[in-house]
mmCIF file of C-alpha atoms in Angstrom:
data_model
loop_
_atom_site.group_PDB
_atom_site.id
_atom_site.type_symbol
_atom_site.label_atom_id
_atom_site.label_comp_id
_atom_site.label_asym_id
_atom_site.label_seq_id
_atom_site.Cartn_x
_atom_site.Cartn_y
_atom_site.Cartn_z
ATOM 1 C CA UNK A 47 -39.412 3.465 -21.149
ATOM 2 C CA UNK A 48 -37.039 6.366 -21.191
ATOM 3 C CA UNK A 49 -33.476 7.073 -22.813
ATOM 4 C CA UNK A 50 -30.107 7.032 -21.291
ATOM 5 C CA UNK A 51 -26.697 6.937 -23.129
ATOM 6 C CA UNK A 52 -28.061 6.721 -26.352
ATOM 7 C CA UNK A 53 -30.040 3.321 -24.860
ATOM 8 C CA UNK A 54 -33.690 2.533 -24.489
ATOM 9 C CA UNK A 55 -34.329 1.136 -20.847
ATOM 10 C CA UNK A 56 -37.480 -0.409 -19.961
ATOM 11 C CA UNK A 57 -38.771 0.200 -16.626
ATOM 12 C CA UNK A 58 -40.249 -3.047 -14.759
ATOM 13 C CA UNK A 59 -43.874 -3.575 -15.661
ATOM 14 C CA UNK A 60 -46.731 -6.013 -16.229
ATOM 15 C CA UNK A 61 -45.233 -7.158 -19.216
ATOM 16 C CA UNK A 62 -43.343 -10.006 -17.594
ATOM 17 C CA UNK A 63 -40.350 -10.981 -15.867
ATOM 18 C CA UNK A 64 -37.719 -10.316 -19.027
ATOM 19 C CA UNK A 65 -38.600 -6.484 -19.058
ATOM 20 C CA UNK A 66 -37.646 -6.810 -15.401
ATOM 21 C CA UNK A 67 -34.470 -8.651 -16.248
ATOM 22 C CA UNK A 68 -33.589 -5.909 -18.646
ATOM 23 C CA UNK A 69 -34.224 -3.124 -16.496
ATOM 24 C CA UNK A 70 -31.930 -4.766 -13.829
ATOM 25 C CA UNK A 71 -29.234 -5.219 -16.370
ATOM 26 C CA UNK A 72 -29.129 -1.819 -17.424
ATOM 27 C CA UNK A 73 -29.223 -0.172 -14.207
ATOM 28 C CA UNK A 74 -26.431 -2.025 -13.301
ATOM 29 C CA UNK A 75 -24.369 -0.459 -16.011
ATOM 30 C CA UNK A 76 -24.409 3.152 -14.515
ATOM 31 C CA UNK A 77 -21.474 3.675 -12.614
ATOM 32 C CA UNK A 78 -20.336 7.370 -11.618
ATOM 33 C CA UNK A 79 -18.237 8.698 -8.959
ATOM 34 C CA UNK A 80 -18.359 11.656 -7.208
ATOM 35 C CA UNK A 81 -15.678 14.245 -8.085
ATOM 36 C CA UNK A 82 -12.511 13.527 -6.131
ATOM 37 C CA UNK A 83 -13.900 10.039 -5.077
ATOM 38 C CA UNK A 84 -10.814 8.312 -6.735
ATOM 39 C CA UNK A 85 -8.234 10.931 -5.654
ATOM 40 C CA UNK A 86 -9.644 10.224 -1.962
ATOM 41 C CA UNK A 87 -9.647 6.819 -2.145
ATOM 42 C CA UNK A 88 -6.094 6.408 -3.714
ATOM 43 C CA UNK A 89 -4.713 8.634 -1.179
ATOM 44 C CA UNK A 90 -6.302 6.802 1.728
ATOM 45 C CA UNK A 91 -5.042 3.551 0.192
ATOM 46 C CA UNK A 92 -1.508 4.917 -0.051
ATOM 47 C CA UNK A 93 -1.400 5.819 3.424
ATOM 48 C CA UNK A 94 -2.542 2.179 4.810
ATOM 49 C CA UNK A 95 -5.914 2.797 5.330
ATOM 50 C CA UNK A 96 -8.640 0.051 4.921
ATOM 51 C CA UNK A 97 -11.601 0.819 2.485
ATOM 52 C CA UNK A 98 -14.972 -0.931 2.343
ATOM 53 C CA UNK A 99 -18.410 0.020 0.880
ATOM 54 C CA UNK A 100 -21.562 -0.406 2.734
ATOM 55 C CA UNK A 101 -24.208 -0.133 0.523
ATOM 56 C CA UNK A 102 -28.327 -0.713 0.058
ATOM 57 C CA UNK A 103 -29.895 -1.907 -2.988
ATOM 58 C CA UNK A 104 -29.983 -5.212 -4.921
ATOM 59 C CA UNK A 105 -26.974 -7.066 -4.907
ATOM 60 C CA UNK A 106 -26.718 -7.892 -8.687
ATOM 61 C CA UNK A 107 -26.802 -4.072 -9.576
ATOM 62 C CA UNK A 108 -24.753 -2.790 -6.835
ATOM 63 C CA UNK A 109 -21.842 -5.343 -7.588
ATOM 64 C CA UNK A 110 -22.149 -4.635 -11.284
ATOM 65 C CA UNK A 111 -21.893 -0.884 -10.965
ATOM 66 C CA UNK A 112 -18.813 -1.022 -8.478
ATOM 67 C CA UNK A 113 -17.024 -3.654 -10.893
ATOM 68 C CA UNK A 114 -17.260 -0.981 -13.537
ATOM 69 C CA UNK A 115 -15.727 1.833 -11.345
ATOM 70 C CA UNK A 116 -12.042 2.424 -11.694
ATOM 71 C CA UNK A 117 -12.057 1.938 -8.157
ATOM 72 C CA UNK A 118 -13.294 -1.601 -8.331
ATOM 73 C CA UNK A 119 -10.207 -3.253 -6.792
ATOM 74 C CA UNK A 120 -9.803 -0.903 -3.941
ATOM 75 C CA UNK A 121 -12.313 -2.268 -1.428
ATOM 76 C CA UNK A 122 -11.452 -5.061 1.150
ATOM 77 C CA UNK A 123 -15.223 -5.740 1.118
ATOM 78 C CA UNK A 124 -18.279 -4.703 -0.480
ATOM 79 C CA UNK A 125 -21.258 -4.966 1.954
ATOM 80 C CA UNK A 126 -24.534 -5.100 0.504
ATOM 81 C CA UNK A 127 -27.880 -4.706 2.401
ATOM 82 C CA UNK A 128 -29.270 -7.843 0.902
ATOM 83 C CA UNK A 129 -26.547 -9.940 2.344
ATOM 84 C CA UNK A 130 -26.723 -8.276 5.366
ATOM 85 C CA UNK A 131 -30.192 -8.415 5.997
ATOM 86 C CA UNK A 132 -30.409 -5.035 7.283
ATOM 87 C CA UNK A 133 -30.413 -1.610 5.320
ATOM 88 C CA UNK A 134 -28.521 1.683 6.182
ATOM 89 C CA UNK A 135 -28.994 3.489 8.614
ATOM 90 C CA UNK A 136 -29.705 0.690 10.697
ATOM 91 C CA UNK A 137 -27.178 -0.681 13.202
ATOM 92 C CA UNK A 138 -27.306 -4.373 12.078
ATOM 93 C CA UNK A 139 -25.578 -3.466 8.741
ATOM 94 C CA UNK A 140 -22.681 -1.726 10.662
ATOM 95 C CA UNK A 141 -22.413 -4.565 12.601
ATOM 96 C CA UNK A 142 -22.426 -7.121 10.008
ATOM 97 C CA UNK A 143 -19.771 -4.800 8.239
ATOM 98 C CA UNK A 144 -17.518 -4.945 11.514
ATOM 99 C CA UNK A 145 -17.835 -8.681 11.401
ATOM 100 C CA UNK A 146 -16.894 -8.954 8.181
ATOM 101 C CA UNK A 147 -13.875 -6.595 8.232
ATOM 102 C CA UNK A 148 -12.791 -8.076 11.858
ATOM 103 C CA UNK A 149 -13.302 -4.990 13.394
ATOM 104 C CA UNK A 150 -13.499 -4.923 17.244
ATOM 105 C CA UNK A 151 -12.333 -1.381 18.100
ATOM 106 C CA UNK A 152 -15.292 0.494 16.393
ATOM 107 C CA UNK A 153 -14.033 4.036 17.692
ATOM 108 C CA UNK A 154 -11.133 4.004 15.300
ATOM 109 C CA UNK A 155 -13.894 3.465 12.424
ATOM 110 C CA UNK A 156 -14.587 6.533 10.228
ATOM 111 C CA UNK A 157 -18.171 6.315 8.081
ATOM 112 C CA UNK A 158 -18.961 8.591 5.318
#
């Protein structure tokens, strides 16, 4: 167990599924943006750019984290590796994202 933000979090253990469920719940509560990320995304949106996220990880955790972010309503799509069947940096997850976003001209896409 460890403490974060005055909460005690249980790591997954052999104790049973209830500990794993609690761990996943608390893991999804952590939502932290890199300095300048909100300004950058907001400026891109104001200038007509489409924004999406491609993320590895567990869908439940990633969607909860993004929903807690100040940017939660900024993304056209949230692509999670669990749905795509591939993880970054495999080309398959990017092809999946291009399909979801209906992008044919991949040369006009910027990935960070």
